[in-house]
Amino acid sequence: MAKDKKAFGNFLREMIKQTGISQSAFYTSVEITKPYFYDILSGKVNPPPPEIQYRMLNHLKVNDQQRIEFLNFAAEGRDEIPADIARLITDHSQELDKIRTTLTTLFAARG
């Protein structure tokens, strides 16, 4: 995954604009500081950790596709797997063997 922190900031900026609230109201409602918020938008820092990503999503009016894009951009900028996928794995740790078996089968089929 290429690390592109600016892509997340640009996407977040657009989602806030579509929501119709001010940036100030947004970062206040998400409980992050103004400097941190603007560092996120500019790509000076990595996208926020998952707990803040979920707070942001709770304040944005996004559809399912936009939610997936948001989480994917954040993951790319953080060089991690998307937060929703990580949560799914964490919440279903008893399924790890099934996941590994599936991955082994997929990789073996690719040669």
PDB file of C-alpha atoms in Angstrom:
ATOM      1  CA  MET A   1       0.000   0.000   0.000  1.00  0.00           C
ATOM      2  CA  ALA A   2       1.339   3.419  -0.876  1.00  0.00           C
ATOM      3  CA  LYS A   3       1.340   5.828   2.031  1.00  0.00           C
ATOM      4  CA  ASP A   4      -0.700   8.862   1.004  1.00  0.00           C
ATOM      5  CA  LYS A   5      -1.717  10.958   4.014  1.00  0.00           C
ATOM      6  CA  LYS A   6      -2.926  13.848   1.841  1.00  0.00           C
ATOM      7  CA  ALA A   7      -5.538  11.644   0.135  1.00  0.00           C
ATOM      8  CA  PHE A   8      -7.227  11.044   3.479  1.00  0.00           C
ATOM      9  CA  GLY A   9      -7.156  14.750   4.366  1.00  0.00           C
ATOM     10  CA  ASN A  10      -8.643  15.700   1.007  1.00  0.00           C
ATOM     11  CA  PHE A  11     -11.364  13.084   1.321  1.00  0.00           C
ATOM     12  CA  LEU A  12     -12.178  14.166   4.889  1.00  0.00           C
ATOM     13  CA  ARG A  13     -12.350  17.811   3.841  1.00  0.00           C
ATOM     14  CA  GLU A  14     -14.846  16.942   1.094  1.00  0.00           C
ATOM     15  CA  MET A  15     -16.991  14.815   3.415  1.00  0.00           C
ATOM     16  CA  ILE A  16     -17.174  17.642   5.978  1.00  0.00           C
ATOM     17  CA  LYS A  17     -18.150  20.060   3.229  1.00  0.00           C
ATOM     18  CA  GLN A  18     -20.922  17.710   2.062  1.00  0.00           C
ATOM     19  CA  THR A  19     -22.186  17.398   5.625  1.00  0.00           C
ATOM     20  CA  GLY A  20     -22.683  21.156   5.749  1.00  0.00           C
ATOM     21  CA  ILE A  21     -21.023  21.806   9.095  1.00  0.00           C
ATOM     22  CA  SER A  22     -18.024  23.998   9.679  1.00  0.00           C
ATOM     23  CA  GLN A  23     -14.608  22.455  10.134  1.00  0.00           C
ATOM     24  CA  SER A  24     -14.495  24.006  13.597  1.00  0.00           C
ATOM     25  CA  ALA A  25     -17.786  22.384  14.589  1.00  0.00           C
ATOM     26  CA  PHE A  26     -16.536  19.082  13.197  1.00  0.00           C
ATOM     27  CA  TYR A  27     -13.229  18.879  15.057  1.00  0.00           C
ATOM     28  CA  THR A  28     -14.907  20.108  18.233  1.00  0.00           C
ATOM     29  CA  SER A  29     -17.603  17.422  17.990  1.00  0.00           C
ATOM     30  CA  VAL A  30     -14.983  14.753  17.298  1.00  0.00           C
ATOM     31  CA  GLU A  31     -13.011  15.997  20.326  1.00  0.00           C
ATOM     32  CA  ILE A  32      -9.688  16.660  18.639  1.00  0.00           C
ATOM     33  CA  THR A  33      -7.652  19.842  18.730  1.00  0.00           C
ATOM     34  CA  LYS A  34      -7.615  22.416  15.986  1.00  0.00           C
ATOM     35  CA  PRO A  35      -3.874  21.995  15.231  1.00  0.00           C
ATOM     36  CA  TYR A  36      -4.209  18.201  15.054  1.00  0.00           C
ATOM     37  CA  PHE A  37      -7.231  18.494  12.774  1.00  0.00           C
ATOM     38  CA  TYR A  38      -5.435  20.793  10.339  1.00  0.00           C
ATOM     39  CA  ASP A  39      -2.347  18.566  10.419  1.00  0.00           C
ATOM     40  CA  ILE A  40      -4.603  15.669   9.380  1.00  0.00           C
ATOM     41  CA  LEU A  41      -6.127  17.676   6.534  1.00  0.00           C
ATOM     42  CA  SER A  42      -2.720  18.779   5.259  1.00  0.00           C
ATOM     43  CA  GLY A  43      -1.154  15.327   5.536  1.00  0.00           C
ATOM     44  CA  LYS A  44       1.463  16.477   8.046  1.00  0.00           C
ATOM     45  CA  VAL A  45       0.464  13.577  10.297  1.00  0.00           C
ATOM     46  CA  ASN A  46      -0.928  10.138   9.670  1.00  0.00           C
ATOM     47  CA  PRO A  47      -4.681   9.781   9.513  1.00  0.00           C
ATOM     48  CA  PRO A  48      -6.104   9.358  13.008  1.00  0.00           C
ATOM     49  CA  PRO A  49      -6.245   6.033  14.836  1.00  0.00           C
ATOM     50  CA  PRO A  50      -9.348   3.865  14.483  1.00  0.00           C
ATOM     51  CA  GLU A  51     -11.165   5.184  17.555  1.00  0.00           C
ATOM     52  CA  ILE A  52     -11.023   8.724  16.138  1.00  0.00           C
ATOM     53  CA  GLN A  53     -11.902   7.474  12.653  1.00  0.00           C
ATOM     54  CA  TYR A  54     -15.105   5.993  14.068  1.00  0.00           C
ATOM     55  CA  ARG A  55     -15.918   9.221  15.933  1.00  0.00           C
ATOM     56  CA  MET A  56     -15.434  11.111  12.663  1.00  0.00           C
ATOM     57  CA  LEU A  57     -17.703   8.719  10.797  1.00  0.00           C
ATOM     58  CA  ASN A  58     -20.391   9.205  13.443  1.00  0.00           C
ATOM     59  CA  HIS A  59     -20.427  12.931  12.619  1.00  0.00           C
ATOM     60  CA  LEU A  60     -20.278  12.644   8.830  1.00  0.00           C
ATOM     61  CA  LYS A  61     -23.265  11.955   6.614  1.00  0.00           C
ATOM     62  CA  VAL A  62     -21.700   9.236   4.509  1.00  0.00           C
ATOM     63  CA  ASN A  63     -23.187   6.387   2.551  1.00  0.00           C
ATOM     64  CA  ASP A  64     -21.759   2.869   2.678  1.00  0.00           C
ATOM     65  CA  GLN A  65     -19.407   3.458  -0.251  1.00  0.00           C
ATOM     66  CA  GLN A  66     -18.048   6.688   1.260  1.00  0.00           C
ATOM     67  CA  ARG A  67     -17.561   4.919   4.609  1.00  0.00           C
ATOM     68  CA  ILE A  68     -15.493   2.237   2.891  1.00  0.00           C
ATOM     69  CA  GLU A  69     -13.452   4.876   1.015  1.00  0.00           C
ATOM     70  CA  PHE A  70     -12.887   6.816   4.256  1.00  0.00           C
ATOM     71  CA  LEU A  71     -11.599   3.709   6.046  1.00  0.00           C
ATOM     72  CA  ASN A  72      -9.477   2.678   3.044  1.00  0.00           C
ATOM     73  CA  PHE A  73      -7.862   6.132   2.718  1.00  0.00           C
ATOM     74  CA  ALA A  74      -7.147   6.156   6.456  1.00  0.00           C
ATOM     75  CA  ALA A  75      -5.631   2.674   6.295  1.00  0.00           C
ATOM     76  CA  GLU A  76      -3.482   3.618   3.314  1.00  0.00           C
ATOM     77  CA  GLY A  77      -2.173   6.713   5.071  1.00  0.00           C
ATOM     78  CA  ARG A  78      -1.455   4.753   8.248  1.00  0.00           C
ATOM     79  CA  ASP A  79      -0.010   1.778   6.320  1.00  0.00           C
ATOM     80  CA  GLU A  80      -2.452  -0.526   8.104  1.00  0.00           C
ATOM     81  CA  ILE A  81      -5.421  -2.663   7.213  1.00  0.00           C
ATOM     82  CA  PRO A  82      -8.742  -0.787   7.317  1.00  0.00           C
ATOM     83  CA  ALA A  83     -10.137  -0.285  10.828  1.00  0.00           C
ATOM     84  CA  ASP A  84     -13.384  -2.111  10.081  1.00  0.00           C
ATOM     85  CA  ILE A  85     -11.488  -5.193   8.870  1.00  0.00           C
ATOM     86  CA  ALA A  86      -9.180  -5.108  11.907  1.00  0.00           C
ATOM     87  CA  ARG A  87     -12.216  -4.829  14.191  1.00  0.00           C
ATOM     88  CA  LEU A  88     -13.900  -7.741  12.437  1.00  0.00           C
ATOM     89  CA  ILE A  89     -10.826  -9.903  12.929  1.00  0.00           C
ATOM     90  CA  THR A  90     -10.438  -8.831  16.553  1.00  0.00           C
ATOM     91  CA  ASP A  91     -14.111  -9.402  17.331  1.00  0.00           C
ATOM     92  CA  HIS A  92     -14.046 -12.849  15.712  1.00  0.00           C
ATOM     93  CA  SER A  93     -10.657 -14.175  16.764  1.00  0.00           C
ATOM     94  CA  GLN A  94     -12.118 -17.689  16.965  1.00  0.00           C
ATOM     95  CA  GLU A  95     -12.359 -17.533  13.160  1.00  0.00           C
ATOM     96  CA  LEU A  96      -8.635 -16.916  12.581  1.00  0.00           C
ATOM     97  CA  ASP A  97      -7.945 -20.519  11.565  1.00  0.00           C
ATOM     98  CA  LYS A  98     -10.734 -20.351   8.954  1.00  0.00           C
ATOM     99  CA  ILE A  99      -9.329 -17.065   7.624  1.00  0.00           C
ATOM    100  CA  ARG A 100      -5.836 -18.528   7.374  1.00  0.00           C
ATOM    101  CA  THR A 101      -7.129 -21.640   5.613  1.00  0.00           C
ATOM    102  CA  THR A 102      -8.998 -19.471   3.118  1.00  0.00           C
ATOM    103  CA  LEU A 103      -5.911 -17.332   2.505  1.00  0.00           C
ATOM    104  CA  THR A 104      -3.729 -20.397   2.040  1.00  0.00           C
ATOM    105  CA  THR A 105      -6.201 -21.749  -0.519  1.00  0.00           C
ATOM    106  CA  LEU A 106      -6.341 -18.398  -2.359  1.00  0.00           C
ATOM    107  CA  PHE A 107      -2.566 -18.047  -2.511  1.00  0.00           C
ATOM    108  CA  ALA A 108      -2.089 -21.646  -3.616  1.00  0.00           C
ATOM    109  CA  ALA A 109      -4.606 -21.154  -6.445  1.00  0.00           C
ATOM    110  CA  ARG A 110      -2.631 -18.166  -7.724  1.00  0.00           C
ATOM    111  CA  GLY A 111       0.482 -20.273  -8.038  1.00  0.00           C
TER     112      GLY A 111
END
